[in-house]
Short mmCIF file of C-alpha atoms in Angstrom, two decimals:
data_model
loop_
_atom_site.label_atom_id
_atom_site.label_comp_id
_atom_site.label_asym_id
_atom_site.label_seq_id
_atom_site.Cartn_x
_atom_site.Cartn_y
_atom_site.Cartn_z
CA UNK I 5 266.68 105.66 88.69
CA UNK I 6 270.43 105.00 89.14
CA UNK I 7 271.38 101.40 88.92
CA UNK I 8 274.25 100.00 91.10
CA UNK I 9 276.31 97.41 89.23
CA UNK I 10 278.60 95.18 91.46
CA UNK I 11 281.41 93.26 89.80
CA UNK I 12 285.12 92.68 90.19
CA UNK I 13 286.78 95.83 89.19
CA UNK I 14 289.75 94.48 87.06
CA UNK I 15 288.19 92.17 84.52
CA UNK I 16 285.23 92.50 82.04
CA UNK I 17 284.12 88.97 82.93
CA UNK I 18 280.51 88.41 83.37
CA UNK I 19 279.98 91.90 84.54
CA UNK I 20 280.42 93.09 81.01
CA UNK I 21 277.21 91.32 79.87
CA UNK I 22 275.37 93.60 82.27
CA UNK I 23 277.35 96.74 81.59
CA UNK I 24 276.82 96.53 77.85
CA UNK I 25 273.08 96.53 78.37
CA UNK I 26 273.28 99.43 80.67
CA UNK I 27 275.46 101.41 78.20
CA UNK I 28 273.25 100.47 75.28
CA UNK I 29 270.25 101.63 77.21
CA UNK I 30 271.80 104.87 78.16
CA UNK I 31 270.96 104.05 81.65
CA UNK I 32 272.27 106.02 84.69
CA UNK I 33 274.43 103.54 86.65
CA UNK I 34 277.33 103.31 89.09
CA UNK I 35 279.96 100.62 88.65
CA UNK I 36 280.29 100.41 92.45
CA UNK I 37 283.41 98.18 92.98
CA UNK I 38 285.44 100.58 90.62
CA UNK I 39 284.50 103.55 92.62
CA UNK I 40 286.63 104.73 95.62
CA UNK I 41 285.52 103.67 99.15
CA UNK I 42 284.92 107.39 99.95
CA UNK I 43 282.01 107.35 97.40
CA UNK I 44 280.66 104.11 98.92
CA UNK I 45 282.63 101.89 96.43
CA UNK I 46 285.21 99.31 96.47
CA UNK I 47 284.94 95.58 96.71
CA UNK I 48 284.20 95.74 100.42
CA UNK I 49 280.86 97.25 99.34
CA UNK I 50 280.29 94.25 97.05
CA UNK I 51 281.17 91.70 99.80
CA UNK I 52 278.69 93.53 102.06
CA UNK I 53 275.78 92.14 99.90
CA UNK I 54 277.27 88.67 99.61
CA UNK I 55 277.94 88.36 103.34
CA UNK I 56 274.31 89.37 104.12
CA UNK I 57 275.06 92.73 105.66
CA UNK I 58 272.69 94.48 103.10
CA UNK I 59 269.50 92.30 103.29
CA UNK I 60 268.14 88.92 102.74
CA UNK I 61 268.55 88.74 98.96
CA UNK I 62 272.00 87.30 98.97
CA UNK I 63 273.73 87.01 95.58
CA UNK I 64 275.71 83.86 95.14
CA UNK I 65 278.37 85.73 93.19
CA UNK I 66 278.99 88.91 91.24
CA UNK I 67 277.76 90.40 88.97
CA UNK I 68 274.67 91.64 90.63
CA UNK I 69 272.60 94.79 90.16
CA UNK I 70 270.86 96.76 92.83
CA UNK I 71 267.71 98.89 91.96
CA UNK I 72 265.75 100.10 94.91
CA UNK I 73 264.51 96.76 96.56
CA UNK I 74 265.76 94.72 93.80
CA UNK I 75 268.99 92.78 94.33
CA UNK I 76 269.58 90.62 91.23
CA UNK I 77 272.42 88.24 90.42
CA UNK I 78 273.14 86.07 87.28
CA UNK I 79 274.32 87.97 84.28
CA UNK I 80 271.70 86.46 81.88
CA UNK I 81 268.90 87.23 84.24
CA UNK I 82 270.05 90.76 84.95
CA UNK I 83 270.50 91.43 81.22
CA UNK I 84 266.99 90.24 80.44
CA UNK I 85 265.52 92.36 83.24
CA UNK I 86 267.36 95.51 82.00
CA UNK I 87 266.76 94.74 78.33
CA UNK I 88 263.01 94.29 78.87
CA UNK I 89 262.80 97.56 80.77
CA UNK I 90 264.73 99.71 78.41
CA UNK I 91 263.69 98.70 74.87
CA UNK I 92 266.46 96.27 74.33
CA UNK I 93 264.35 93.20 74.09
CA UNK I 94 262.09 91.84 71.22
CA UNK I 95 258.30 92.27 71.19
CA UNK I 96 255.74 89.60 71.74
CA UNK I 97 255.73 86.93 74.35
CA UNK I 98 257.31 84.18 72.37
CA UNK I 99 260.16 86.40 71.22
CA UNK I 100 260.72 87.83 74.71
CA UNK I 101 260.96 84.33 76.30
CA UNK I 102 263.24 83.12 73.40
CA UNK I 103 265.65 86.02 74.04
CA UNK I 104 265.93 84.94 77.77
CA UNK I 105 266.76 81.40 76.45
CA UNK I 106 269.43 82.77 74.17
CA UNK I 107 271.03 84.72 77.00
CA UNK I 108 271.10 81.68 79.25
CA UNK I 109 272.65 79.60 76.38
CA UNK I 110 275.33 82.30 75.95
CA UNK I 111 276.07 82.10 79.67
CA UNK I 112 276.66 78.25 79.33
CA UNK I 113 278.96 78.97 76.36
CA UNK I 114 280.94 81.56 78.43
CA UNK I 115 281.08 78.99 81.32
CA UNK I 116 282.63 76.46 78.93
CA UNK I 117 285.17 79.01 77.54
CA UNK I 118 286.15 79.68 81.17
CA UNK I 119 286.57 76.04 81.90
CA UNK I 120 289.11 75.67 79.11
CA UNK I 121 291.70 77.08 81.48
CA UNK I 122 290.07 75.89 84.63
CA UNK I 123 288.86 72.26 83.83
CA UNK I 124 289.63 70.99 87.28
CA UNK I 125 288.60 73.66 89.48
CA UNK I 126 288.32 77.42 90.18
CA UNK I 127 290.18 77.07 93.40
CA UNK I 128 293.37 75.99 91.57
CA UNK I 129 295.79 78.09 89.49
CA UNK I 130 295.91 77.50 85.70
CA UNK I 131 299.47 76.35 86.20
CA UNK I 132 298.22 73.54 88.41
CA UNK I 133 295.86 72.12 85.57
CA UNK I 134 297.78 72.82 82.28
CA UNK I 135 297.58 69.23 81.08
CA UNK I 136 293.74 69.06 81.70
CA UNK I 137 293.28 72.43 80.22
CA UNK I 138 295.01 71.36 76.98
CA UNK I 139 292.55 68.52 76.63
CA UNK I 140 289.55 70.56 77.44
CA UNK I 141 290.52 73.37 75.08
CA UNK I 142 291.01 70.91 72.24
CA UNK I 143 287.50 69.64 72.79
CA UNK I 144 286.11 73.08 73.08
CA UNK I 145 287.81 74.33 69.85
CA UNK I 146 286.89 71.28 67.81
CA UNK I 147 283.33 70.45 69.12
CA UNK I 148 281.85 73.18 71.29
CA UNK I 149 282.84 76.41 69.49
CA UNK I 150 281.48 75.36 66.06
CA UNK I 151 278.32 74.01 67.77
CA UNK I 152 277.51 77.04 69.71
CA UNK I 153 278.61 79.63 66.99
CA UNK I 154 276.79 77.53 64.37
CA UNK I 155 273.56 77.85 66.41
CA UNK I 156 273.71 81.57 66.48
CA UNK I 157 274.36 81.51 62.74
CA UNK I 158 271.33 79.29 62.22
CA UNK I 159 269.17 81.62 64.44
CA UNK I 160 270.11 84.61 62.28
CA UNK I 161 269.51 82.66 59.02
CA UNK I 162 266.09 81.56 60.30
CA UNK I 163 264.83 84.87 61.84
CA UNK I 164 261.78 85.68 59.84
CA UNK I 165 262.30 89.39 60.86
CA UNK I 166 265.47 89.46 59.01
CA UNK I 167 269.11 88.46 59.39
CA UNK I 168 270.30 91.44 61.35
CA UNK I 169 269.57 90.32 64.91
CA UNK I 170 269.14 86.99 66.72
CA UNK I 171 265.43 87.59 67.50
CA UNK I 172 263.05 90.08 66.27
CA UNK I 173 263.99 93.20 64.22
CA UNK I 174 266.00 95.27 66.60
CA UNK I 175 269.08 94.96 68.66
CA UNK I 176 268.51 93.33 72.12
CA UNK I 177 270.49 92.16 75.10
CA UNK I 178 270.78 88.66 73.41
CA UNK I 179 272.81 90.42 70.49
CA UNK I 180 274.97 92.30 73.01
CA UNK I 181 275.73 89.04 74.75
CA UNK I 182 276.81 87.40 71.41
CA UNK I 183 278.92 90.32 70.66
CA UNK I 184 280.78 90.14 73.89
CA UNK I 185 281.34 86.36 73.58
CA UNK I 186 282.78 86.70 70.10
CA UNK I 187 285.06 89.50 71.25
CA UNK I 188 286.21 87.22 74.07
CA UNK I 189 286.70 84.25 71.89
CA UNK I 190 288.72 86.46 69.37
CA UNK I 191 290.92 87.41 72.33
CA UNK I 192 291.39 83.88 73.71
CA UNK I 193 291.41 81.70 70.59
CA UNK I 194 292.34 84.11 67.73
CA UNK I 195 293.52 81.29 65.35
CA UNK I 196 290.46 79.22 65.88
CA UNK I 197 288.24 82.20 65.37
CA UNK I 198 289.95 82.90 62.10
CA UNK I 199 289.46 79.42 60.87
CA UNK I 200 285.80 79.53 61.85
CA UNK I 201 285.16 83.05 60.43
CA UNK I 202 283.95 81.95 57.07
CA UNK I 203 281.24 79.74 58.44
CA UNK I 204 279.66 82.44 60.53
CA UNK I 205 279.12 85.44 58.22
CA UNK I 206 275.85 86.50 59.85
CA UNK I 207 277.35 86.41 63.28
CA UNK I 208 280.36 88.47 62.12
CA UNK I 209 278.03 91.05 60.60
CA UNK I 210 275.95 91.15 63.71
CA UNK I 211 279.13 91.90 65.83
CA UNK I 212 280.07 94.74 63.50
CA UNK I 213 276.58 96.08 63.75
CA UNK I 214 276.64 96.10 67.56
CA UNK I 215 280.06 97.65 67.72
CA UNK I 216 279.00 100.54 65.51
CA UNK I 217 275.71 101.18 67.11
CA UNK I 218 275.82 104.68 68.55
CA UNK I 219 276.01 104.17 72.28
CA UNK I 220 278.09 101.03 72.10
CA UNK I 221 280.59 102.77 69.86
CA UNK I 222 281.03 105.57 72.31
CA UNK I 223 281.37 103.25 75.18
CA UNK I 224 283.88 100.86 73.56
CA UNK I 225 286.11 103.94 73.01
CA UNK I 226 285.71 105.13 76.61
CA UNK I 227 287.83 104.21 79.71
CA UNK I 228 284.75 102.47 81.17
CA UNK I 229 285.47 99.60 78.74
CA UNK I 230 287.79 97.12 80.42
CA UNK I 231 290.30 95.17 78.35
CA UNK I 232 290.44 91.39 78.37
CA UNK I 233 293.30 90.01 80.43
CA UNK I 234 294.61 86.79 82.10
CA UNK I 235 292.63 87.13 85.18
CA UNK I 236 289.35 86.96 83.51
CA UNK I 237 287.08 84.46 81.64
CA UNK I 238 288.65 84.79 78.35
CA UNK I 239 292.43 84.42 78.53
CA UNK I 240 295.00 84.52 75.79
CA UNK I 241 296.92 81.40 76.40
CA UNK I 242 298.55 80.53 73.04
CA UNK I 243 299.02 76.90 74.01
CA UNK I 244 295.28 76.45 74.30
CA UNK I 245 294.60 77.96 70.93
CA UNK I 246 294.94 76.20 67.47
CA UNK I 247 293.15 75.93 64.18
CA UNK C 5 246.52 74.34 77.29
CA UNK C 6 248.55 71.18 76.88
CA UNK C 7 252.28 71.75 77.28
CA UNK C 8 254.74 69.75 75.22
CA UNK C 9 257.97 68.98 77.08
CA UNK C 10 260.93 67.66 75.01
CA UNK C 11 263.71 65.85 76.68
CA UNK C 12 265.80 62.66 76.54
CA UNK C 13 263.52 59.85 77.45
CA UNK C 14 265.91 57.76 79.66
CA UNK C 15 267.42 60.20 82.18
CA UNK C 16 265.89 62.85 84.59
CA UNK C 17 268.56 65.21 83.66
CA UNK C 18 267.69 68.87 83.15
CA UNK C 19 264.23 67.88 81.91
CA UNK C 20 263.35 67.01 85.53
CA UNK C 21 263.57 70.63 86.52
CA UNK C 22 260.84 71.40 84.13
CA UNK C 23 258.84 68.24 84.91
CA UNK C 24 258.71 68.99 88.63
CA UNK C 25 257.09 72.40 87.90
CA UNK C 26 254.59 70.97 85.47
CA UNK C 27 253.78 68.31 88.04
CA UNK C 28 253.57 70.64 91.04
CA UNK C 29 251.24 72.97 88.90
CA UNK C 30 249.04 70.18 88.03
CA UNK C 31 249.47 71.28 84.46
CA UNK C 32 248.39 69.30 81.42
CA UNK C 33 251.48 68.25 79.60
CA UNK C 34 252.93 65.55 77.21
CA UNK C 35 256.36 64.23 77.71
CA UNK C 36 256.91 63.96 73.98
CA UNK C 37 260.09 62.01 73.53
CA UNK C 38 258.67 59.32 75.85
CA UNK C 39 255.60 58.87 73.73
CA UNK C 40 255.39 56.48 70.87
CA UNK C 41 256.05 57.73 67.33
CA UNK C 42 252.45 56.80 66.54
CA UNK C 43 251.49 59.62 68.99
CA UNK C 44 253.79 62.18 67.38
CA UNK C 45 256.45 61.29 69.95
CA UNK C 46 259.96 59.89 70.13
CA UNK C 47 263.30 61.59 69.80
CA UNK C 48 262.77 62.24 66.22
CA UNK C 49 259.97 64.68 67.12
CA UNK C 50 262.50 66.41 69.45
CA UNK C 51 265.21 66.73 66.77
CA UNK C 52 262.79 68.11 64.41
CA UNK C 53 262.77 71.41 66.47
CA UNK C 54 266.53 71.46 66.94
CA UNK C 55 267.17 70.86 63.21
CA UNK C 56 264.88 73.76 62.30
CA UNK C 57 262.06 71.79 60.81
CA UNK C 58 259.46 73.25 63.23
CA UNK C 59 260.16 76.93 62.93
CA UNK C 60 262.72 79.70 63.56
CA UNK C 61 262.87 79.37 67.40
CA UNK C 62 265.69 76.73 67.41
CA UNK C 63 266.50 75.28 70.89
CA UNK C 64 270.21 74.81 71.45
CA UNK C 65 269.51 71.56 73.27
CA UNK C 66 266.82 69.75 75.27
CA UNK C 67 264.91 70.44 77.56
CA UNK C 68 262.50 72.63 75.66
CA UNK C 69 258.75 73.40 76.05
CA UNK C 70 256.33 74.08 73.39
CA UNK C 71 253.20 76.10 74.29
CA UNK C 72 251.37 77.45 71.17
CA UNK C 73 253.86 79.80 69.43
CA UNK C 74 256.27 79.50 72.37
CA UNK C 75 259.31 77.31 71.97
CA UNK C 76 261.39 77.83 75.05
CA UNK C 77 264.76 76.17 76.00
CA UNK C 78 267.03 76.35 79.07
CA UNK C 79 265.68 74.69 82.20
CA UNK C 80 265.73 77.67 84.62
CA UNK C 81 264.06 79.86 82.00
CA UNK C 82 261.29 77.36 81.33
CA UNK C 83 260.90 76.67 85.20
CA UNK C 84 260.51 80.48 85.79
CA UNK C 85 258.04 80.87 82.86
CA UNK C 86 255.84 77.98 84.22
CA UNK C 87 256.22 78.95 87.94
CA UNK C 88 255.19 82.48 87.28
CA UNK C 89 252.21 81.37 85.14
CA UNK C 90 250.99 78.66 87.67
CA UNK C 91 251.38 80.08 91.15
CA UNK C 92 254.65 78.51 91.83
CA UNK C 93 256.68 81.72 92.08
CA UNK C 94 256.93 84.40 94.76
CA UNK C 95 254.98 87.64 94.88
CA UNK C 96 256.38 91.18 94.39
CA UNK C 97 258.95 92.17 91.75
CA UNK C 98 262.06 91.86 93.73
CA UNK C 99 261.13 88.36 94.91
CA UNK C 100 260.00 87.27 91.37
CA UNK C 101 263.34 88.31 89.99
CA UNK C 102 265.30 86.91 92.82
CA UNK C 103 263.71 83.52 92.30
CA UNK C 104 264.94 83.63 88.59
CA UNK C 105 268.39 84.29 89.84
CA UNK C 106 268.23 81.31 92.27
CA UNK C 107 267.13 79.02 89.43
CA UNK C 108 270.05 80.18 87.27
CA UNK C 109 272.42 79.62 89.97
CA UNK C 110 271.10 76.05 90.54
CA UNK C 111 271.53 75.46 86.90
CA UNK C 112 275.27 76.43 87.28
CA UNK C 113 275.53 74.09 90.33
CA UNK C 114 274.11 71.27 88.17
CA UNK C 115 276.40 71.92 85.43
CA UNK C 116 279.38 71.70 87.86
CA UNK C 117 278.12 68.45 89.15
CA UNK C 118 277.98 67.18 85.64
CA UNK C 119 281.42 68.26 84.99
CA UNK C 120 282.90 66.11 87.79
CA UNK C 121 282.53 63.12 85.55
CA UNK C 122 283.12 65.03 82.39
CA UNK C 123 285.78 67.71 82.96
CA UNK C 124 287.51 67.36 79.65
CA UNK C 125 284.57 67.26 77.35
CA UNK C 126 281.04 66.10 76.73
CA UNK C 127 282.15 64.39 73.36
CA UNK C 128 284.41 61.84 75.46
CA UNK C 129 283.45 59.05 77.60
CA UNK C 130 283.93 59.00 81.40
CA UNK C 131 286.40 56.20 80.96
CA UNK C 132 288.58 58.52 78.84
CA UNK C 133 288.82 61.24 81.56
CA UNK C 134 288.78 59.45 84.86
CA UNK C 135 292.03 61.01 86.19
CA UNK C 136 290.84 64.46 85.38
CA UNK C 137 287.32 63.54 86.91
CA UNK C 138 288.92 62.46 90.14
CA UNK C 139 290.77 65.93 90.50
CA UNK C 140 287.58 67.81 89.58
CA UNK C 141 285.26 65.74 91.87
CA UNK C 142 287.78 66.45 94.84
CA UNK C 143 287.43 70.17 94.15
CA UNK C 144 283.75 69.93 93.80
CA UNK C 145 283.30 68.01 96.97
CA UNK C 146 285.61 70.12 99.12
CA UNK C 147 284.98 73.55 97.70
CA UNK C 148 281.82 73.91 95.56
CA UNK C 149 279.32 71.64 97.36
CA UNK C 150 279.63 73.51 100.70
CA UNK C 151 279.66 76.87 98.92
CA UNK C 152 276.60 76.27 96.92
CA UNK C 153 274.65 74.33 99.71
CA UNK C 154 275.75 76.89 102.27
CA UNK C 155 274.30 79.70 100.13
CA UNK C 156 270.83 77.99 99.93
CA UNK C 157 271.10 77.44 103.78
CA UNK C 158 271.85 81.04 104.23
CA UNK C 159 268.98 82.12 101.99
CA UNK C 160 266.58 80.10 104.04
CA UNK C 161 268.00 81.51 107.30
CA UNK C 162 267.67 85.03 106.05
CA UNK C 163 264.22 84.87 104.43
CA UNK C 164 262.02 87.42 106.24
CA UNK C 165 258.85 85.49 105.24
CA UNK C 166 260.17 82.43 107.30
CA UNK C 167 262.62 79.57 106.80
CA UNK C 168 260.41 77.16 104.94
CA UNK C 169 261.07 78.30 101.39
CA UNK C 170 264.12 80.02 99.54
CA UNK C 171 262.04 83.18 98.70
CA UNK C 172 258.68 84.33 99.83
CA UNK C 173 256.20 82.29 101.84
CA UNK C 174 255.19 79.62 99.55
CA UNK C 175 256.81 76.71 97.47
CA UNK C 176 258.24 77.98 94.19
CA UNK C 177 260.13 76.49 91.24
CA UNK C 178 263.39 77.60 93.01
CA UNK C 179 262.54 75.22 95.87
CA UNK C 180 261.69 72.48 93.41
CA UNK C 181 265.03 73.00 91.71
CA UNK C 182 266.91 72.82 94.98
CA UNK C 183 265.12 69.63 95.90
CA UNK C 184 266.00 67.93 92.63
CA UNK C 185 269.62 68.99 92.95
CA UNK C 186 269.90 67.67 96.45
CA UNK C 187 268.32 64.32 95.42
CA UNK C 188 270.92 64.17 92.61
CA UNK C 189 273.77 64.96 94.86
CA UNK C 190 272.63 62.24 97.42
CA UNK C 191 272.69 59.77 94.47
CA UNK C 192 275.99 60.80 93.11
CA UNK C 193 277.88 61.87 96.28
CA UNK C 194 276.17 59.85 99.12
CA UNK C 195 279.21 60.00 101.53
CA UNK C 196 279.78 63.67 101.15
CA UNK C 197 276.06 64.60 101.40
CA UNK C 198 275.99 62.67 104.82
CA UNK C 199 279.07 64.55 106.06
CA UNK C 200 277.45 67.83 104.94
CA UNK C 201 273.99 67.00 106.26
CA UNK C 202 274.35 68.68 109.74
CA UNK C 203 275.57 71.92 108.25
CA UNK C 204 272.26 72.34 106.13
CA UNK C 205 269.27 71.57 108.35
CA UNK C 206 267.00 74.19 106.61
CA UNK C 207 267.87 72.73 103.18
CA UNK C 208 267.16 69.21 104.46
CA UNK C 209 263.89 70.23 105.88
CA UNK C 210 262.84 72.06 102.70
CA UNK C 211 263.63 68.92 100.67
CA UNK C 212 261.25 66.84 102.95
CA UNK C 213 258.62 69.55 102.68
CA UNK C 214 258.82 69.45 98.71
CA UNK C 215 258.81 65.69 98.69
CA UNK C 216 255.67 65.44 100.94
CA UNK C 217 253.71 68.32 99.10
CA UNK C 218 250.57 66.66 97.63
CA UNK C 219 251.18 66.72 93.98
CA UNK C 220 254.93 66.04 94.13
CA UNK C 221 254.40 63.09 96.48
CA UNK C 222 251.95 61.52 94.10
CA UNK C 223 254.40 62.26 91.20
CA UNK C 224 257.45 60.77 92.91
CA UNK C 225 255.54 57.49 93.43
CA UNK C 226 254.43 57.37 89.84
CA UNK C 227 256.15 55.79 86.77
CA UNK C 228 256.52 59.24 85.27
CA UNK C 229 259.40 59.83 87.76
CA UNK C 230 262.64 58.59 86.15
CA UNK C 231 265.42 57.09 88.34
CA UNK C 232 268.86 58.59 88.26
CA UNK C 233 271.30 56.50 86.29
CA UNK C 234 274.84 56.57 84.82
CA UNK C 235 273.79 58.19 81.60
CA UNK C 236 272.58 61.42 83.36
CA UNK C 237 273.97 64.43 85.08
CA UNK C 238 274.20 62.86 88.52
CA UNK C 239 276.09 59.54 88.32
CA UNK C 240 276.93 57.18 91.13
CA UNK C 241 280.61 56.55 90.55
CA UNK C 242 281.90 55.62 93.99
CA UNK C 243 285.50 56.59 93.12
CA UNK C 244 284.31 60.29 92.77
CA UNK C 245 282.72 60.32 96.22
CA UNK C 246 284.31 60.67 99.62
CA UNK C 247 283.80 62.57 102.86
#
């Protein structure tokens, strides 16, 4: 089966949390909004779903995945669906469920990272909320980043199957999500990530393990991998960073 | 099986999204943090899980549910797990998955409602971020509330199984989540909800249907149902409301 992924074509954003699972699974997929309109692609094809022209299962927002009758939105929900289908999930009911909770928590962390540059509203430009952004970013760097990253570190330290992966003894979509989030934080908050680095050795090792896994290494070197930029969730605004 | 729900004892908050599913399912459960310490309850029992004293599956935050070996956090993930176990989920893979995406989207909506009074950071008091809150609330009322509520209305209008429920032909945890969110918004933003009311007739009807369903009606009249208050997600701060 060929999966159709729909996401904004110019930013990694939340789409990347799905794309990494598709890539790690070696799944056959089309990145529809990045295709030409002549191939049925483009953002018009994406909006057709959101506007109800393609059926009753309306996504609230990208990313969403189409697979036969399935139209599935919400990055952590899609990642879990794909991971469980393609051997990128843990085994056993308790661990399968726990991985879903990890991915949902990562999505919360990502939303908070986004809100450092948009604390007042997504409908406004960053330039219209710089003062509020500075306050929110300070709180994020001092409180939220150590809390979330410390939680992943604690999960790795406590995992009875070893300290390589967040849950169970193999790479799952939960690990891929942590990898992408750490990459994004390194881009957006390089100074803060350097000062936190020593406190999260197991997280750092996990990220290296993900980046060097066979399919992900090939993917990261390909032109399918989009660079972070200042239209996305993780933005390099030096005034929001600090130790 | 008796489920153990762990959540802050004095606010409905995100715990209510789990509690409603347990109540609608007629499930046997303990609301642990609201029990006395002599019964193994209290918030110390909750923190024991978060601090790693009860095993490797560490919740990031309440609510979480314990069921045998399962320790599951994240309200939309728990609600889906319970709903799918207890006949409060739709049938068919595409609809089962779609309900999960609805619940995850509702969780995002709830987080945005929370951030109207805490746009700068959860570690600060509302009184320390009132100016930012006023801006964020304005954006939420004018942009986000109609967008989210309009999406639920569109789902109900498009549902091929009828306009009673968000997905499929019976009440699911996705409907329970929408009900609770609308209740919270009516508490926090009564003026805005009145001005939006005419544009969401199917949502309004769904909420009445949920409230009058047998088990939920009994629950809402019981002392197990906690009232909204100004320590929770949905807070009645009149200065943040408006038409």
